[in-house]
Amino acid sequence: MKKIVSLLFLIIIIAGCKGYKTDKQAEEAYAESDSTWIADTVYNDGLRYCYGTVWTGDRLLISNFGGDTFDPLDVSGKGYIMQLKDGKLSPYLNADELNSPKGMAVMDNLLFVADVNCILVFDMNNLNSKPQVIPFAPGEVFVSDLAVVNNWIYASVRDASLVYRGQIVDKANIAATDMEVYTVEVSGPNGIDIYNDSIFIASYPLNDSIGMRNSIYLDMNINTLNPQLYKLENLPGYYCGVAYDGKNKTLYYTDNIDGQLRSENMLNGNNKLLFPEKIMLSPQMLTVADGKLYVPDADVSRLYVFTVK
């Protein structure tokens, strides 16, 4: 099966070369894009600088910074998590340990939350219990997004330009998880998503210094010791969230330049602007689940829900 998956992604990469253009070609292709998507619903009640999303199987969780300003490094303990279930928003988790919660991931009954300088791990069967904590080095404060596969947790640390991974061996002692460096090749790694043995990584400019390294990356085999990263986007951007839809072989991603929501079909390389520019201000971590695409817009505290076409 792994050989089949690897072969499929090799074919996808070859086909995707049609979308790997020079800057001029890419700009021309973007100019021809159709902004055809309309949001099913836009939610805002109870949201305050919403940043990350994750699907748990029957509901969407949305992380919020809270507070009076959009500050991803605020440590005043005002963060919280909302839930969207059956079309209604309601509180899910408001723990003292939540500061500026960002990307999330779910493994069995455990909710992993990226926060300032750490990953918080909550027992979803007992939300009142104290979370376990996976700490990072003192200078690594912008833990941005998380993804899980089997018993492995992957974490992007944007300010350090590092992506870590660790195997969860003892769920009762997650703090002892050995987080090893997975790659140092992505500048400002931000949103991440895993599909089978492949990982997608969005790159955000450090100190607003945008350059050709700020792209969307793909490693087709996360099991190798030396990641082989392919650039999927040739126009530099402020890339935030990524979500891969395996059913439609389509990658969705956000770019904070003009609040773009884009997609790329991995079989034919077609790249589209899905939603009119300059409506969203700061689209962040995406989730594709149950035929829907969920997009939080942090600056204006809104959650957009689209039907995947």
Short mmCIF file of C-alpha atoms in Angstrom, two decimals:
data_model
loop_
_atom_site.label_atom_id
_atom_site.label_comp_id
_atom_site.label_asym_id
_atom_site.label_seq_id
_atom_site.Cartn_x
_atom_site.Cartn_y
_atom_site.Cartn_z
CA MET A 1 0.00 0.00 0.00
CA LYS A 2 2.81 2.44 0.85
CA LYS A 3 4.35 1.83 -2.57
CA ILE A 4 1.03 2.62 -4.20
CA VAL A 5 0.64 5.81 -2.17
CA SER A 6 4.21 6.90 -2.94
CA LEU A 7 3.68 6.22 -6.63
CA LEU A 8 0.45 8.20 -6.55
CA PHE A 9 2.16 11.20 -5.03
CA LEU A 10 5.02 10.92 -7.52
CA ILE A 11 2.44 11.09 -10.29
CA ILE A 12 0.80 14.01 -8.50
CA ILE A 13 4.11 15.89 -8.30
CA ILE A 14 4.78 15.30 -11.99
CA ALA A 15 1.28 16.44 -12.88
CA GLY A 16 1.64 19.31 -10.45
CA CYS A 17 4.59 20.61 -12.45
CA LYS A 18 1.96 22.11 -14.72
CA GLY A 19 1.17 24.41 -11.80
CA TYR A 20 4.83 25.07 -10.93
CA LYS A 21 5.30 28.17 -13.02
CA THR A 22 7.60 31.12 -13.32
CA ASP A 23 6.44 34.24 -11.47
CA LYS A 24 5.05 35.76 -14.68
CA GLN A 25 3.20 32.57 -15.66
CA ALA A 26 1.81 32.21 -12.15
CA GLU A 27 0.61 35.80 -12.09
CA GLU A 28 -1.14 35.33 -15.44
CA ALA A 29 -2.79 32.14 -14.20
CA TYR A 30 -3.95 33.90 -11.03
CA ALA A 31 -5.39 36.76 -13.08
CA GLU A 32 -7.63 34.23 -14.82
CA SER A 33 -8.85 32.63 -11.59
CA ASP A 34 -12.56 32.61 -10.85
CA SER A 35 -13.76 33.73 -7.42
CA THR A 36 -16.83 31.53 -7.38
CA TRP A 37 -17.22 30.29 -3.83
CA ILE A 38 -19.86 31.67 -1.51
CA ALA A 39 -19.76 30.91 2.20
CA ASP A 40 -22.61 28.75 3.49
CA THR A 41 -22.42 30.46 6.86
CA VAL A 42 -20.26 33.05 8.59
CA TYR A 43 -20.09 32.71 12.38
CA ASN A 44 -18.87 35.28 14.89
CA ASP A 45 -20.83 34.90 18.14
CA GLY A 46 -18.45 34.00 20.94
CA LEU A 47 -15.33 34.17 18.75
CA ARG A 48 -12.45 36.47 19.70
CA TYR A 49 -9.39 36.36 17.44
CA CYS A 50 -10.09 32.79 16.28
CA TYR A 51 -7.00 31.08 14.90
CA GLY A 52 -6.97 27.26 14.78
CA THR A 53 -9.52 24.60 13.88
CA VAL A 54 -9.76 20.83 14.21
CA TRP A 55 -12.48 18.27 13.49
CA THR A 56 -13.11 15.74 16.26
CA GLY A 57 -15.55 13.47 14.44
CA ASP A 58 -18.82 15.16 15.36
CA ARG A 59 -17.83 18.80 15.90
CA LEU A 60 -15.35 21.49 14.95
CA LEU A 61 -13.18 23.05 17.64
CA ILE A 62 -12.00 26.66 17.19
CA SER A 63 -9.19 28.17 19.24
CA ASN A 64 -9.42 31.82 20.29
CA PHE A 65 -6.86 34.24 21.73
CA GLY A 66 -9.45 36.28 23.62
CA GLY A 67 -8.10 39.54 24.98
CA ASP A 68 -8.44 43.06 23.66
CA THR A 69 -5.92 42.86 20.81
CA PHE A 70 -4.82 40.31 18.24
CA ASP A 71 -1.63 39.14 19.97
CA PRO A 72 -0.43 35.59 19.16
CA LEU A 73 2.14 35.76 21.97
CA ASP A 74 -0.12 37.06 24.72
CA VAL A 75 0.40 35.11 27.96
CA SER A 76 -2.35 36.69 30.05
CA GLY A 77 -4.40 33.49 30.10
CA LYS A 78 -7.40 34.77 28.15
CA GLY A 79 -7.45 32.03 25.51
CA TYR A 80 -10.32 29.60 25.09
CA ILE A 81 -11.80 27.05 22.66
CA MET A 82 -15.26 27.12 21.11
CA GLN A 83 -17.13 24.30 19.39
CA LEU A 84 -19.35 24.26 16.32
CA LYS A 85 -21.81 21.39 16.50
CA ASP A 86 -25.11 20.98 14.66
CA GLY A 87 -24.76 24.48 13.27
CA LYS A 88 -24.40 26.15 16.67
CA LEU A 89 -21.40 27.75 18.40
CA SER A 90 -20.92 27.13 22.11
CA PRO A 91 -18.08 27.13 24.67
CA TYR A 92 -15.95 23.99 24.80
CA LEU A 93 -12.84 24.66 26.90
CA ASN A 94 -11.79 27.61 29.02
CA ALA A 95 -8.73 26.54 31.00
CA ASP A 96 -6.35 28.74 32.97
CA GLU A 97 -3.43 27.30 31.00
CA LEU A 98 -4.70 28.59 27.64
CA ASN A 99 -2.90 31.77 26.62
CA SER A 100 -2.92 32.22 22.83
CA PRO A 101 -4.06 28.82 21.52
CA LYS A 102 -3.37 28.22 17.84
CA GLY A 103 -3.35 25.00 15.79
CA MET A 104 -4.82 21.81 17.24
CA ALA A 105 -4.81 18.07 16.66
CA VAL A 106 -6.75 15.12 18.06
CA MET A 107 -5.34 11.69 18.93
CA ASP A 108 -7.87 9.26 20.42
CA ASN A 109 -9.31 11.13 23.43
CA LEU A 110 -6.47 13.66 23.58
CA LEU A 111 -6.66 17.24 22.33
CA PHE A 112 -3.27 18.75 21.49
CA VAL A 113 -3.19 22.57 21.45
CA ALA A 114 -0.28 24.69 20.22
CA ASP A 115 0.27 27.61 22.55
CA VAL A 116 3.04 30.03 23.48
CA ASN A 117 6.26 28.00 23.97
CA CYS A 118 4.45 24.68 24.47
CA ILE A 119 1.88 22.10 23.46
CA LEU A 120 -0.98 21.62 25.91
CA VAL A 121 -2.60 18.18 25.96
CA PHE A 122 -6.14 17.91 27.32
CA ASP A 123 -8.13 14.78 28.16
CA MET A 124 -11.32 15.22 26.14
CA ASN A 125 -13.11 12.81 28.48
CA ASN A 126 -12.26 15.02 31.47
CA LEU A 127 -11.83 18.62 30.40
CA ASN A 128 -11.65 19.79 34.01
CA SER A 129 -8.39 17.93 34.58
CA LYS A 130 -5.03 19.70 34.32
CA PRO A 131 -3.46 19.46 30.86
CA GLN A 132 -0.16 17.74 30.26
CA VAL A 133 2.52 19.99 28.78
CA ILE A 134 5.16 19.43 26.11
CA PRO A 135 7.58 22.36 26.54
CA PHE A 136 9.87 23.92 23.95
CA ALA A 137 13.17 25.76 24.32
CA PRO A 138 12.89 29.26 25.88
CA GLY A 139 13.44 31.06 22.56
CA GLU A 140 10.85 29.01 20.67
CA VAL A 141 7.63 30.82 21.50
CA PHE A 142 5.52 30.78 18.31
CA VAL A 143 4.33 27.17 18.30
CA SER A 144 1.95 27.53 15.39
CA ASP A 145 0.27 24.35 14.20
CA LEU A 146 0.02 20.62 14.91
CA ALA A 147 -0.71 17.42 13.00
CA VAL A 148 -0.88 13.79 14.10
CA VAL A 149 -0.38 10.48 12.34
CA ASN A 150 -0.50 7.15 14.12
CA ASN A 151 1.18 7.92 17.48
CA TRP A 152 3.33 10.78 16.18
CA ILE A 153 2.77 14.47 16.81
CA TYR A 154 4.24 17.10 14.46
CA ALA A 155 4.61 20.74 15.48
CA SER A 156 5.65 23.85 13.54
CA VAL A 157 7.56 26.55 15.44
CA ARG A 158 7.39 29.63 13.26
CA ASP A 159 9.86 31.96 14.94
CA ALA A 160 12.56 29.26 15.12
CA SER A 161 12.00 27.97 11.54
CA LEU A 162 11.75 24.43 12.88
CA VAL A 163 9.30 21.57 12.49
CA TYR A 164 9.44 19.01 15.30
CA ARG A 165 8.01 15.56 15.71
CA GLY A 166 7.70 13.19 18.65
CA GLN A 167 6.34 9.72 19.21
CA ILE A 168 3.71 9.50 21.94
CA VAL A 169 4.83 6.40 23.82
CA ASP A 170 3.14 6.92 27.18
CA LYS A 171 -0.14 8.85 27.06
CA ALA A 172 -0.10 9.19 30.83
CA ASN A 173 3.29 10.91 30.70
CA ILE A 174 3.23 12.94 27.49
CA ALA A 175 5.58 15.54 29.00
CA ALA A 176 8.35 12.97 28.59
CA THR A 177 7.85 12.85 24.81
CA ASP A 178 11.14 13.35 23.01
CA MET A 179 10.52 16.06 20.39
CA GLU A 180 13.13 15.78 17.66
CA VAL A 181 13.77 18.16 14.78
CA TYR A 182 12.03 16.95 11.64
CA THR A 183 13.22 19.69 9.28
CA VAL A 184 15.02 23.04 9.34
CA GLU A 185 14.48 23.67 5.63
CA VAL A 186 11.25 25.68 5.85
CA SER A 187 11.53 29.35 6.77
CA GLY A 188 8.78 30.36 9.18
CA PRO A 189 6.81 27.06 9.11
CA ASN A 190 3.20 27.83 9.87
CA GLY A 191 0.22 25.63 9.00
CA ILE A 192 0.84 21.89 8.57
CA ASP A 193 -1.31 18.97 7.45
CA ILE A 194 -0.61 15.26 7.03
CA TYR A 195 -2.21 12.86 4.55
CA ASN A 196 -1.07 9.24 4.70
CA ASP A 197 2.74 9.49 4.66
CA SER A 198 2.91 13.02 3.25
CA ILE A 199 3.11 16.37 5.01
CA PHE A 200 2.21 19.82 3.71
CA ILE A 201 3.87 22.86 5.29
CA ALA A 202 3.03 26.55 4.79
CA SER A 203 5.82 29.12 5.11
CA TYR A 204 5.28 32.57 6.63
CA PRO A 205 7.81 35.43 6.28
CA LEU A 206 9.98 36.06 9.32
CA ASN A 207 9.96 39.70 10.43
CA ASP A 208 7.78 40.51 7.39
CA SER A 209 10.75 39.83 5.11
CA ILE A 210 8.98 38.04 2.26
CA GLY A 211 11.04 36.03 -0.23
CA MET A 212 11.10 33.02 -2.52
CA ARG A 213 11.47 30.65 0.44
CA ASN A 214 7.95 31.56 1.55
CA SER A 215 5.99 28.88 -0.27
CA ILE A 216 3.86 25.78 0.27
CA TYR A 217 5.99 22.65 0.71
CA LEU A 218 5.34 18.93 0.38
CA ASP A 219 7.35 15.99 1.69
CA MET A 220 5.98 12.77 0.21
CA ASN A 221 7.47 10.43 2.82
CA ILE A 222 7.62 11.55 6.43
CA ASN A 223 9.18 8.23 7.42
CA THR A 224 12.56 9.01 5.87
CA LEU A 225 15.43 10.47 7.89
CA ASN A 226 16.12 13.18 5.32
CA PRO A 227 12.95 14.99 4.21
CA GLN A 228 12.73 15.77 0.50
CA LEU A 229 10.74 18.97 0.24
CA TYR A 230 9.02 20.09 -2.97
CA LYS A 231 7.77 23.64 -3.50
CA LEU A 232 4.15 23.70 -4.64
CA GLU A 233 3.82 27.47 -4.90
CA ASN A 234 6.18 29.71 -6.85
CA LEU A 235 4.77 33.07 -5.76
CA PRO A 236 6.06 34.10 -2.33
CA GLY A 237 3.30 34.77 0.17
CA TYR A 238 2.23 35.08 3.79
CA TYR A 239 1.05 31.48 3.89
CA CYS A 240 -0.90 30.41 6.95
CA GLY A 241 -3.23 27.42 6.88
CA VAL A 242 -3.09 24.26 4.74
CA ALA A 243 -5.57 21.41 4.48
CA TYR A 244 -5.48 18.50 2.05
CA ASP A 245 -8.66 16.86 0.78
CA GLY A 246 -7.67 13.33 -0.15
CA LYS A 247 -11.04 12.59 -1.73
CA ASN A 248 -10.75 15.39 -4.29
CA LYS A 249 -6.91 15.40 -4.43
CA THR A 250 -7.02 19.11 -3.68
CA LEU A 251 -4.90 21.26 -1.39
CA TYR A 252 -6.48 24.32 0.21
CA TYR A 253 -4.36 27.10 1.67
CA THR A 254 -4.54 30.68 2.87
CA ASP A 255 -2.36 33.67 2.10
CA ASN A 256 -2.61 36.80 4.20
CA ILE A 257 -1.73 38.93 1.18
CA ASP A 258 -5.16 40.36 0.39
CA GLY A 259 -6.76 37.61 2.51
CA GLN A 260 -6.56 34.94 -0.16
CA LEU A 261 -8.15 31.51 0.02
CA ARG A 262 -6.71 29.31 -2.74
CA SER A 263 -6.78 25.71 -3.93
CA GLU A 264 -4.51 23.57 -6.05
CA ASN A 265 -5.64 20.37 -7.73
CA MET A 266 -2.72 18.00 -7.22
CA LEU A 267 -3.57 15.90 -10.27
CA ASN A 268 -3.57 18.64 -12.89
CA GLY A 269 -1.89 21.60 -11.17
CA ASN A 270 -4.91 23.89 -11.54
CA ASN A 271 -4.61 26.76 -9.07
CA LYS A 272 -7.68 28.81 -8.17
CA LEU A 273 -8.59 31.79 -6.09
CA LEU A 274 -11.72 30.49 -4.34
CA PHE A 275 -13.04 33.55 -2.55
CA PRO A 276 -12.94 37.26 -3.43
CA GLU A 277 -9.80 38.97 -2.20
CA LYS A 278 -9.78 41.60 0.57
CA ILE A 279 -12.92 40.26 2.25
CA MET A 280 -10.98 38.13 4.72
CA LEU A 281 -8.19 39.96 6.54
CA SER A 282 -6.20 37.22 8.23
CA PRO A 283 -7.36 33.70 7.27
CA GLN A 284 -5.58 31.12 9.41
CA MET A 285 -5.58 27.36 10.09
CA LEU A 286 -7.95 25.39 7.84
CA THR A 287 -9.88 22.19 8.30
CA VAL A 288 -11.55 20.05 5.63
CA ALA A 289 -14.09 17.63 7.04
CA ASP A 290 -17.43 16.10 6.14
CA GLY A 291 -17.63 17.96 2.82
CA LYS A 292 -16.95 21.36 4.37
CA LEU A 293 -13.99 23.74 4.45
CA TYR A 294 -13.64 25.75 7.65
CA VAL A 295 -11.66 29.01 7.55
CA PRO A 296 -11.12 31.21 10.63
CA ASP A 297 -10.41 34.89 9.99
CA ALA A 298 -8.49 35.93 13.09
CA ASP A 299 -8.39 39.72 12.74
CA VAL A 300 -12.16 40.10 12.52
CA SER A 301 -13.13 37.06 14.64
CA ARG A 302 -15.16 35.23 12.02
CA LEU A 303 -15.42 31.61 10.94
CA TYR A 304 -16.29 30.97 7.28
CA VAL A 305 -17.86 27.65 6.31
CA PHE A 306 -17.81 26.57 2.65
CA THR A 307 -19.16 23.51 0.89
CA VAL A 308 -16.28 21.74 -0.90
CA LYS A 309 -16.93 21.67 -4.64
#
